[in-house]
PDB file of C-alpha atoms in Angstrom:
ATOM      1  CA  ALA A   8       0.000   0.000   0.000  1.00  0.00           C
ATOM      2  CA  GLY A   9       1.433   3.347  -1.080  1.00  0.00           C
ATOM      3  CA  PRO A  10       0.294   6.962  -1.545  1.00  0.00           C
ATOM      4  CA  TRP A  11      -1.914   5.929  -4.482  1.00  0.00           C
ATOM      5  CA  VAL A  12      -4.451   4.412  -2.045  1.00  0.00           C
ATOM      6  CA  ARG A  13      -5.466   7.841  -0.680  1.00  0.00           C
ATOM      7  CA  ASP A  14      -9.265   8.206  -0.715  1.00  0.00           C
ATOM      8  CA  HIS A  15      -9.620   4.747  -2.321  1.00  0.00           C
ATOM      9  CA  LEU A  16     -11.507   1.810  -0.825  1.00  0.00           C
ATOM     10  CA  LEU A  17      -9.644  -1.513  -1.014  1.00  0.00           C
ATOM     11  CA  LEU A  18     -11.492  -4.823  -0.638  1.00  0.00           C
ATOM     12  CA  PHE A  19      -9.135  -7.593   0.521  1.00  0.00           C
ATOM     13  CA  ASP A  20      -9.844 -11.293   0.433  1.00  0.00           C
ATOM     14  CA  LEU A  21      -8.319 -13.555   3.063  1.00  0.00           C
ATOM     15  CA  GLY A  22      -5.257 -14.189   0.908  1.00  0.00           C
ATOM     16  CA  TYR A  23      -4.143 -10.612   1.649  1.00  0.00           C
ATOM     17  CA  PHE A  24      -5.085 -10.514   5.326  1.00  0.00           C
ATOM     18  CA  LYS A  25      -2.244  -8.714   7.099  1.00  0.00           C
ATOM     19  CA  PHE A  26      -2.494  -6.150   9.866  1.00  0.00           C
ATOM     20  CA  GLN A  27       0.648  -4.492   8.498  1.00  0.00           C
ATOM     21  CA  LEU A  28      -1.080  -3.976   5.132  1.00  0.00           C
ATOM     22  CA  PHE A  29      -4.189  -2.515   6.768  1.00  0.00           C
ATOM     23  CA  SER A  30      -2.015  -0.191   8.840  1.00  0.00           C
ATOM     24  CA  ARG A  31      -0.141   1.103   5.792  1.00  0.00           C
ATOM     25  CA  SER A  32      -3.415   1.648   3.923  1.00  0.00           C
ATOM     26  CA  THR A  33      -4.707   3.741   6.812  1.00  0.00           C
ATOM     27  CA  HIS A  34      -1.412   5.636   7.127  1.00  0.00           C
ATOM     28  CA  HIS A  35      -1.607   6.660   3.451  1.00  0.00           C
ATOM     29  CA  GLY A  36      -5.187   7.915   3.741  1.00  0.00           C
ATOM     30  CA  GLY A  37      -6.910   4.895   2.192  1.00  0.00           C
ATOM     31  CA  TYR A  38      -9.794   2.740   3.368  1.00  0.00           C
ATOM     32  CA  PHE A  39     -10.168  -1.021   3.460  1.00  0.00           C
ATOM     33  CA  VAL A  40     -12.632  -3.809   4.188  1.00  0.00           C
ATOM     34  CA  SER A  41     -11.474  -7.384   4.783  1.00  0.00           C
ATOM     35  CA  ARG A  42     -12.923 -10.614   6.081  1.00  0.00           C
ATOM     36  CA  LEU A  43     -11.541 -11.500   9.489  1.00  0.00           C
ATOM     37  CA  LYS A  44      -9.315 -14.553   9.648  1.00  0.00           C
ATOM     38  CA  ARG A  45     -10.510 -17.331  11.921  1.00  0.00           C
ATOM     39  CA  SER A  46      -7.173 -17.291  13.716  1.00  0.00           C
ATOM     40  CA  ALA A  47      -7.449 -13.575  14.517  1.00  0.00           C
ATOM     41  CA  ASN A  48      -8.692 -12.842  18.026  1.00  0.00           C
ATOM     42  CA  PRO A  49      -8.580  -9.071  18.627  1.00  0.00           C
ATOM     43  CA  ARG A  50      -9.450  -7.414  21.932  1.00  0.00           C
ATOM     44  CA  ILE A  51     -12.645  -5.341  22.049  1.00  0.00           C
ATOM     45  CA  VAL A  52     -11.992  -1.823  23.342  1.00  0.00           C
ATOM     46  CA  ARG A  53     -15.241  -0.005  22.521  1.00  0.00           C
ATOM     47  CA  VAL A  54     -18.822  -0.809  21.517  1.00  0.00           C
ATOM     48  CA  LEU A  55     -19.972   1.337  18.578  1.00  0.00           C
ATOM     49  CA  ARG A  56     -23.601   0.196  18.400  1.00  0.00           C
ATOM     50  CA  THR A  57     -25.618  -0.240  21.576  1.00  0.00           C
ATOM     51  CA  HIS A  58     -28.580  -2.581  21.958  1.00  0.00           C
ATOM     52  CA  ARG A  59     -31.692  -2.389  24.095  1.00  0.00           C
ATOM     53  CA  GLY A  60     -32.178  -4.539  27.130  1.00  0.00           C
ATOM     54  CA  ARG A  61     -29.581  -6.408  29.100  1.00  0.00           C
ATOM     55  CA  THR A  62     -26.450  -6.872  27.035  1.00  0.00           C
ATOM     56  CA  ARG A  63     -23.109  -8.415  27.829  1.00  0.00           C
ATOM     57  CA  ASP A  64     -20.213  -6.163  28.667  1.00  0.00           C
ATOM     58  CA  LEU A  65     -17.798  -6.793  25.803  1.00  0.00           C
ATOM     59  CA  VAL A  66     -15.094  -4.221  26.503  1.00  0.00           C
ATOM     60  CA  GLY A  67     -11.761  -5.780  27.401  1.00  0.00           C
ATOM     61  CA  LYS A  68     -12.699  -9.246  26.154  1.00  0.00           C
ATOM     62  CA  ARG A  69     -11.305 -11.204  23.242  1.00  0.00           C
ATOM     63  CA  LEU A  70     -13.649 -11.574  20.276  1.00  0.00           C
ATOM     64  CA  ARG A  71     -13.566 -15.383  20.100  1.00  0.00           C
ATOM     65  CA  ASP A  72     -14.355 -15.638  23.808  1.00  0.00           C
ATOM     66  CA  VAL A  73     -17.703 -13.828  23.452  1.00  0.00           C
ATOM     67  CA  LEU A  74     -18.792 -14.395  19.858  1.00  0.00           C
ATOM     68  CA  ALA A  75     -20.473 -17.760  20.387  1.00  0.00           C
ATOM     69  CA  GLY A  76     -22.669 -16.436  23.190  1.00  0.00           C
ATOM     70  CA  LEU A  77     -23.938 -13.309  21.428  1.00  0.00           C
ATOM     71  CA  ARG A  78     -27.543 -13.054  20.247  1.00  0.00           C
ATOM     72  CA  ARG A  79     -27.549  -9.608  18.622  1.00  0.00           C
ATOM     73  CA  GLU A  80     -28.018  -9.477  14.854  1.00  0.00           C
ATOM     74  CA  VAL A  81     -25.230  -6.942  14.332  1.00  0.00           C
ATOM     75  CA  LEU A  82     -21.949  -6.581  16.167  1.00  0.00           C
ATOM     76  CA  ASP A  83     -20.227  -3.228  15.673  1.00  0.00           C
ATOM     77  CA  VAL A  84     -17.172  -2.630  17.871  1.00  0.00           C
ATOM     78  CA  GLU A  85     -13.709  -1.141  17.917  1.00  0.00           C
ATOM     79  CA  VAL A  86     -10.908  -3.637  18.448  1.00  0.00           C
ATOM     80  CA  GLU A  87      -7.200  -3.500  19.184  1.00  0.00           C
ATOM     81  CA  VAL A  88      -4.748  -5.737  17.346  1.00  0.00           C
ATOM     82  CA  GLU A  89      -1.054  -6.435  17.787  1.00  0.00           C
ATOM     83  CA  PHE A  90       1.434  -7.086  15.026  1.00  0.00           C
ATOM     84  CA  ARG A  91       5.128  -6.845  14.324  1.00  0.00           C
ATOM     85  CA  ARG A  92       6.507  -4.291  11.934  1.00  0.00           C
ATOM     86  CA  ARG A  93       9.152  -5.303   9.441  1.00  0.00           C
ATOM     87  CA  PRO A  94      12.648  -5.206  10.949  1.00  0.00           C
ATOM     88  CA  TYR A  95      14.347  -1.820  10.703  1.00  0.00           C
ATOM     89  CA  ARG A  96      18.089  -1.612  11.393  1.00  0.00           C
ATOM     90  CA  GLY A  97      17.933  -5.051  12.924  1.00  0.00           C
ATOM     91  CA  LYS A  98      15.100  -4.203  15.332  1.00  0.00           C
ATOM     92  CA  THR A  99      11.539  -5.540  15.256  1.00  0.00           C
ATOM     93  CA  THR A 100       8.842  -3.539  17.042  1.00  0.00           C
ATOM     94  CA  VAL A 101       5.429  -4.678  18.243  1.00  0.00           C
ATOM     95  CA  VAL A 102       2.642  -2.272  17.278  1.00  0.00           C
ATOM     96  CA  ARG A 103      -0.870  -1.937  18.672  1.00  0.00           C
ATOM     97  CA  GLU A 104      -3.490  -0.421  16.416  1.00  0.00           C
ATOM     98  CA  ARG A 105      -7.249  -0.031  16.503  1.00  0.00           C
ATOM     99  CA  PHE A 106      -9.698  -0.922  13.756  1.00  0.00           C
ATOM    100  CA  ARG A 107     -13.435  -1.335  13.471  1.00  0.00           C
ATOM    101  CA  LEU A 108     -14.893  -4.835  13.519  1.00  0.00           C
ATOM    102  CA  VAL A 109     -18.330  -5.604  12.091  1.00  0.00           C
ATOM    103  CA  GLY A 110     -20.138  -8.890  12.593  1.00  0.00           C
ATOM    104  CA  ILE A 111     -23.357  -9.747  10.712  1.00  0.00           C
ATOM    105  CA  ARG A 112     -25.258 -12.770  11.936  1.00  0.00           C
ATOM    106  CA  ASP A 113     -26.308 -15.279   9.276  1.00  0.00           C
ATOM    107  CA  PRO A 114     -30.043 -15.979   9.751  1.00  0.00           C
ATOM    108  CA  GLU A 115     -29.652 -19.583   8.569  1.00  0.00           C
ATOM    109  CA  THR A 116     -26.459 -20.755  10.255  1.00  0.00           C
ATOM    110  CA  GLN A 117     -26.638 -18.267  13.179  1.00  0.00           C
ATOM    111  CA  ALA A 118     -22.881 -17.765  12.737  1.00  0.00           C
ATOM    112  CA  TYR A 119     -21.296 -14.329  12.386  1.00  0.00           C
ATOM    113  CA  HIS A 120     -19.600 -13.078   9.242  1.00  0.00           C
ATOM    114  CA  CYS A 121     -16.918 -10.764  10.598  1.00  0.00           C
ATOM    115  CA  PHE A 122     -15.215  -7.937   8.746  1.00  0.00           C
ATOM    116  CA  LEU A 123     -12.347  -5.622   9.657  1.00  0.00           C
ATOM    117  CA  THR A 124     -12.288  -2.040   8.374  1.00  0.00           C
ATOM    118  CA  ASN A 125     -11.127   1.494   9.118  1.00  0.00           C
ATOM    119  CA  LEU A 126     -14.383   3.049   7.902  1.00  0.00           C
ATOM    120  CA  THR A 127     -16.315   4.803  10.651  1.00  0.00           C
ATOM    121  CA  PRO A 128     -20.025   4.240  11.378  1.00  0.00           C
ATOM    122  CA  GLU A 129     -20.640   7.747  10.007  1.00  0.00           C
ATOM    123  CA  GLN A 130     -19.115   6.703   6.675  1.00  0.00           C
ATOM    124  CA  LEU A 131     -20.775   3.294   6.363  1.00  0.00           C
ATOM    125  CA  SER A 132     -23.182   1.411   8.574  1.00  0.00           C
ATOM    126  CA  ALA A 133     -22.314  -2.115   9.649  1.00  0.00           C
ATOM    127  CA  GLU A 134     -24.816  -3.561   7.161  1.00  0.00           C
ATOM    128  CA  ASP A 135     -23.319  -1.472   4.343  1.00  0.00           C
ATOM    129  CA  VAL A 136     -19.799  -2.644   5.203  1.00  0.00           C
ATOM    130  CA  ALA A 137     -20.935  -6.234   4.675  1.00  0.00           C
ATOM    131  CA  ALA A 138     -22.784  -5.292   1.468  1.00  0.00           C
ATOM    132  CA  VAL A 139     -19.710  -3.545   0.057  1.00  0.00           C
ATOM    133  CA  TYR A 140     -17.570  -6.594   0.721  1.00  0.00           C
ATOM    134  CA  ARG A 141     -20.113  -8.855  -0.977  1.00  0.00           C
ATOM    135  CA  ALA A 142     -19.798  -6.638  -4.067  1.00  0.00           C
ATOM    136  CA  ARG A 143     -16.185  -7.841  -4.344  1.00  0.00           C
ATOM    137  CA  TRP A 144     -17.529 -11.197  -5.476  1.00  0.00           C
ATOM    138  CA  VAL A 145     -19.082  -9.527  -8.540  1.00  0.00           C
ATOM    139  CA  VAL A 146     -15.593  -8.429  -9.609  1.00  0.00           C
ATOM    140  CA  GLU A 147     -14.332 -11.986  -9.066  1.00  0.00           C
ATOM    141  CA  LEU A 148     -17.108 -13.306 -11.317  1.00  0.00           C
ATOM    142  CA  LEU A 149     -16.197 -10.842 -14.071  1.00  0.00           C
ATOM    143  CA  PHE A 150     -12.590 -12.019 -14.050  1.00  0.00           C
ATOM    144  CA  LYS A 151     -13.775 -15.629 -13.994  1.00  0.00           C
ATOM    145  CA  GLU A 152     -15.947 -14.957 -17.046  1.00  0.00           C
ATOM    146  CA  LEU A 153     -13.089 -13.239 -18.907  1.00  0.00           C
ATOM    147  CA  LYS A 154     -10.825 -16.225 -18.294  1.00  0.00           C
ATOM    148  CA  ARG A 155     -13.283 -19.094 -18.599  1.00  0.00           C
ATOM    149  CA  VAL A 156     -15.393 -17.928 -21.557  1.00  0.00           C
ATOM    150  CA  TYR A 157     -13.077 -15.526 -23.386  1.00  0.00           C
ATOM    151  CA  GLN A 158      -9.834 -17.302 -22.359  1.00  0.00           C
ATOM    152  CA  LEU A 159      -7.812 -14.244 -21.429  1.00  0.00           C
ATOM    153  CA  ASP A 160      -5.647 -16.478 -19.268  1.00  0.00           C
ATOM    154  CA  VAL A 161      -4.218 -18.349 -22.286  1.00  0.00           C
ATOM    155  CA  ILE A 162      -2.916 -15.505 -24.448  1.00  0.00           C
ATOM    156  CA  THR A 163       0.105 -16.893 -26.284  1.00  0.00           C
ATOM    157  CA  ARG A 164       1.160 -13.823 -28.246  1.00  0.00           C
ATOM    158  CA  ALA A 165       3.639 -11.340 -26.803  1.00  0.00           C
ATOM    159  CA  ALA A 166       3.087  -8.435 -29.199  1.00  0.00           C
ATOM    160  CA  PRO A 167       1.443  -5.604 -27.205  1.00  0.00           C
ATOM    161  CA  VAL A 168      -0.894  -4.637 -30.047  1.00  0.00           C
ATOM    162  CA  ILE A 169      -2.223  -8.216 -30.285  1.00  0.00           C
ATOM    163  CA  ILE A 170      -2.665  -8.499 -26.525  1.00  0.00           C
ATOM    164  CA  GLU A 171      -4.504  -5.162 -26.458  1.00  0.00           C
ATOM    165  CA  ALA A 172      -6.785  -6.264 -29.307  1.00  0.00           C
ATOM    166  CA  LEU A 173      -7.623  -9.560 -27.554  1.00  0.00           C
ATOM    167  CA  VAL A 174      -8.329  -7.828 -24.241  1.00  0.00           C
ATOM    168  CA  LEU A 175     -10.526  -5.160 -25.851  1.00  0.00           C
ATOM    169  CA  THR A 176     -12.397  -7.787 -27.864  1.00  0.00           C
ATOM    170  CA  ALA A 177     -13.071  -9.802 -24.706  1.00  0.00           C
ATOM    171  CA  LEU A 178     -14.236  -6.723 -22.802  1.00  0.00           C
ATOM    172  CA  LEU A 179     -16.551  -5.614 -25.616  1.00  0.00           C
ATOM    173  CA  THR A 180     -18.004  -9.121 -25.868  1.00  0.00           C
ATOM    174  CA  LEU A 181     -18.524  -9.183 -22.109  1.00  0.00           C
ATOM    175  CA  VAL A 182     -20.365  -5.832 -22.248  1.00  0.00           C
ATOM    176  CA  VAL A 183     -22.599  -7.029 -25.102  1.00  0.00           C
ATOM    177  CA  SER A 184     -23.312 -10.284 -23.276  1.00  0.00           C
ATOM    178  CA  HIS A 185     -24.345  -8.479 -20.101  1.00  0.00           C
ATOM    179  CA  ARG A 186     -26.466  -5.927 -21.986  1.00  0.00           C
ATOM    180  CA  ILE A 187     -28.409  -8.714 -23.700  1.00  0.00           C
ATOM    181  CA  PHE A 188     -28.626 -10.598 -20.398  1.00  0.00           C
ATOM    182  CA  HIS A 189     -30.205  -7.641 -18.574  1.00  0.00           C
ATOM    183  CA  HIS A 190     -32.431  -6.748 -21.537  1.00  0.00           C
ATOM    184  CA  LEU A 191     -33.914 -10.227 -21.822  1.00  0.00           C
ATOM    185  CA  GLY A 192     -34.077 -10.767 -18.071  1.00  0.00           C
ATOM    186  CA  GLY A 193     -37.310  -8.782 -17.882  1.00  0.00           C
ATOM    187  CA  SER A 194     -39.046 -10.974 -20.450  1.00  0.00           C
ATOM    188  CA  VAL A 195     -38.998 -14.171 -18.372  1.00  0.00           C
ATOM    189  CA  SER A 196     -40.582 -15.041 -15.069  1.00  0.00           C
ATOM    190  CA  PRO A 197     -38.716 -13.915 -11.910  1.00  0.00           C
ATOM    191  CA  ALA A 198     -38.264 -17.563 -10.876  1.00  0.00           C
ATOM    192  CA  ILE A 199     -36.395 -18.327 -14.109  1.00  0.00           C
ATOM    193  CA  ALA A 200     -34.509 -15.005 -14.153  1.00  0.00           C
ATOM    194  CA  ARG A 201     -33.014 -15.753 -10.723  1.00  0.00           C
ATOM    195  CA  ARG A 202     -31.582 -19.023 -12.038  1.00  0.00           C
ATOM    196  CA  ILE A 203     -29.841 -17.458 -15.055  1.00  0.00           C
ATOM    197  CA  THR A 204     -26.378 -16.360 -13.989  1.00  0.00           C
ATOM    198  CA  PRO A 205     -24.221 -14.008 -16.113  1.00  0.00           C
ATOM    199  CA  LEU A 206     -21.476 -16.642 -16.352  1.00  0.00           C
ATOM    200  CA  ARG A 207     -23.759 -19.399 -17.626  1.00  0.00           C
ATOM    201  CA  TRP A 208     -25.420 -16.909 -19.957  1.00  0.00           C
ATOM    202  CA  ALA A 209     -22.016 -15.931 -21.399  1.00  0.00           C
ATOM    203  CA  GLU A 210     -21.184 -19.592 -22.078  1.00  0.00           C
ATOM    204  CA  VAL A 211     -24.506 -20.111 -23.914  1.00  0.00           C
ATOM    205  CA  LEU A 212     -24.057 -16.909 -25.913  1.00  0.00           C
ATOM    206  CA  ALA A 213     -20.529 -17.903 -26.942  1.00  0.00           C
ATOM    207  CA  ALA A 214     -21.770 -21.342 -28.063  1.00  0.00           C
ATOM    208  CA  LEU A 215     -24.542 -19.804 -30.202  1.00  0.00           C
ATOM    209  CA  ALA A 216     -22.548 -16.847 -31.525  1.00  0.00           C
ATOM    210  CA  GLY A 217     -22.214 -18.451 -34.957  1.00  0.00           C
ATOM    211  CA  SER A 218     -26.000 -18.676 -35.288  1.00  0.00           C
ATOM    212  CA  LEU A 219     -26.545 -15.126 -34.071  1.00  0.00           C
ATOM    213  CA  LEU A 220     -23.942 -13.506 -36.346  1.00  0.00           C
ATOM    214  CA  PRO A 221     -25.996 -13.688 -39.616  1.00  0.00           C
ATOM    215  CA  ARG A 222     -28.912 -11.954 -37.904  1.00  0.00           C
ATOM    216  CA  VAL A 223     -26.630  -9.258 -36.533  1.00  0.00           C
ATOM    217  CA  LEU A 224     -25.135  -8.689 -39.987  1.00  0.00           C
ATOM    218  CA  SER A 225     -28.606  -8.593 -41.511  1.00  0.00           C
ATOM    219  CA  THR A 226     -29.670  -5.918 -39.034  1.00  0.00           C
ATOM    220  CA  ALA A 227     -26.572  -3.934 -40.047  1.00  0.00           C
ATOM    221  CA  GLY A 228     -27.675  -4.060 -43.677  1.00  0.00           C
ATOM    222  CA  ILE A 229     -25.401  -6.915 -44.821  1.00  0.00           C
ATOM    223  CA  ARG A 230     -27.787  -9.284 -46.633  1.00  0.00           C
ATOM    224  CA  ASP A 231     -25.205 -11.797 -47.824  1.00  0.00           C
ATOM    225  CA  PRO A 232     -23.129 -12.722 -44.776  1.00  0.00           C
ATOM    226  CA  ILE A 233     -21.299 -15.549 -46.570  1.00  0.00           C
ATOM    227  CA  GLY A 234     -20.250 -13.236 -49.372  1.00  0.00           C
ATOM    228  CA  ALA A 235     -19.166 -10.617 -46.850  1.00  0.00           C
ATOM    229  CA  ILE A 236     -17.117 -13.167 -44.947  1.00  0.00           C
ATOM    230  CA  VAL A 237     -15.441 -14.418 -48.153  1.00  0.00           C
ATOM    231  CA  THR A 238     -14.656 -10.830 -49.145  1.00  0.00           C
ATOM    232  CA  LEU A 239     -13.172 -10.239 -45.707  1.00  0.00           C
ATOM    233  CA  MET A 240     -11.078 -13.391 -45.970  1.00  0.00           C
ATOM    234  CA  LEU A 241      -9.709 -12.364 -49.372  1.00  0.00           C
ATOM    235  CA  HIS A 242      -8.923  -8.891 -48.066  1.00  0.00           C
ATOM    236  CA  GLU A 243      -7.185 -10.092 -44.930  1.00  0.00           C
ATOM    237  CA  GLY A 244      -5.435 -12.939 -46.766  1.00  0.00           C
ATOM    238  CA  VAL A 245      -3.324 -10.548 -48.841  1.00  0.00           C
ATOM    239  CA  ASP A 246       0.232 -10.455 -47.497  1.00  0.00           C
ATOM    240  CA  PRO A 247       1.166  -6.808 -46.741  1.00  0.00           C
ATOM    241  CA  ASN A 248       4.828  -7.546 -47.537  1.00  0.00           C
ATOM    242  CA  VAL A 249       4.679  -6.737 -51.256  1.00  0.00           C
ATOM    243  CA  HIS A 250       8.358  -7.295 -52.061  1.00  0.00           C
ATOM    244  CA  ARG A 251       8.852 -10.585 -50.207  1.00  0.00           C
ATOM    245  CA  ASP A 252      10.133 -13.414 -52.414  1.00  0.00           C
ATOM    246  CA  ARG A 253       7.889 -16.465 -52.530  1.00  0.00           C
ATOM    247  CA  LEU A 254       9.309 -19.968 -52.463  1.00  0.00           C
ATOM    248  CA  LEU A 255       7.054 -21.174 -55.277  1.00  0.00           C
ATOM    249  CA  ASP A 256       7.220 -18.017 -57.434  1.00  0.00           C
ATOM    250  CA  PRO A 257       9.645 -19.503 -60.069  1.00  0.00           C
ATOM    251  CA  TRP A 258       7.445 -22.585 -60.608  1.00  0.00           C
ATOM    252  CA  THR A 259       4.262 -20.515 -60.629  1.00  0.00           C
ATOM    253  CA  ALA A 260       5.758 -18.279 -63.347  1.00  0.00           C
ATOM    254  CA  LEU A 261       6.678 -21.316 -65.447  1.00  0.00           C
ATOM    255  CA  LEU A 262       3.165 -22.750 -65.194  1.00  0.00           C
ATOM    256  CA  GLN A 263       1.580 -19.417 -66.068  1.00  0.00           C
ATOM    257  CA  GLY A 264       4.034 -18.931 -68.988  1.00  0.00           C
TER     258      GLY A 264
END
């Protein structure tokens, strides 16, 4: 995390869970939301959302010691964590820092989904912190679609112009796929619409692209798609290197003579 994170919100998955990273993000004026590792057991120092009735006193206790016995739907507290900074001049220092911890209780499993952040309750409510983190999964699905359907993870060419063309083609196809997906989603029953995922839709669209292309060309005013494709093939098949010697040119000249 460097100065570029200022005023940006970073969403970390558990593979990047490090208190040092969260500290640097905060130091540089950035914001973060991360799932809490199961092994992390921070100490609660302040309760940020109070609840009616008799509630347990959580201040001073470790999170894992009280979490199982809680009944509130939302846990919103400030916690203190300890971590070691990277060695500097042969010395390693232990640092204590405070972050906000949000726990949202799952209505089905009754377990808490816990998140660590430096966003204040005034900036985002506890429910919105969890919603923002869930939005990270949408980004993951987009990358999965780009790799699985449009195979951006198997680019074998090194020329920058070819790589750029492949990436732009994949992105444009993804946009078209999602536009059609959302346009047609309103024409089916809600029960069916909920079961059509963008990823599965993209796979079906890619499989049927050959059948859809003639209709697209027809809409664009191209009535003879086969002729247009042949013309395109002849145009693109011409070697741009006009003065290159051909291996078979001498024999071709003899046959034509």
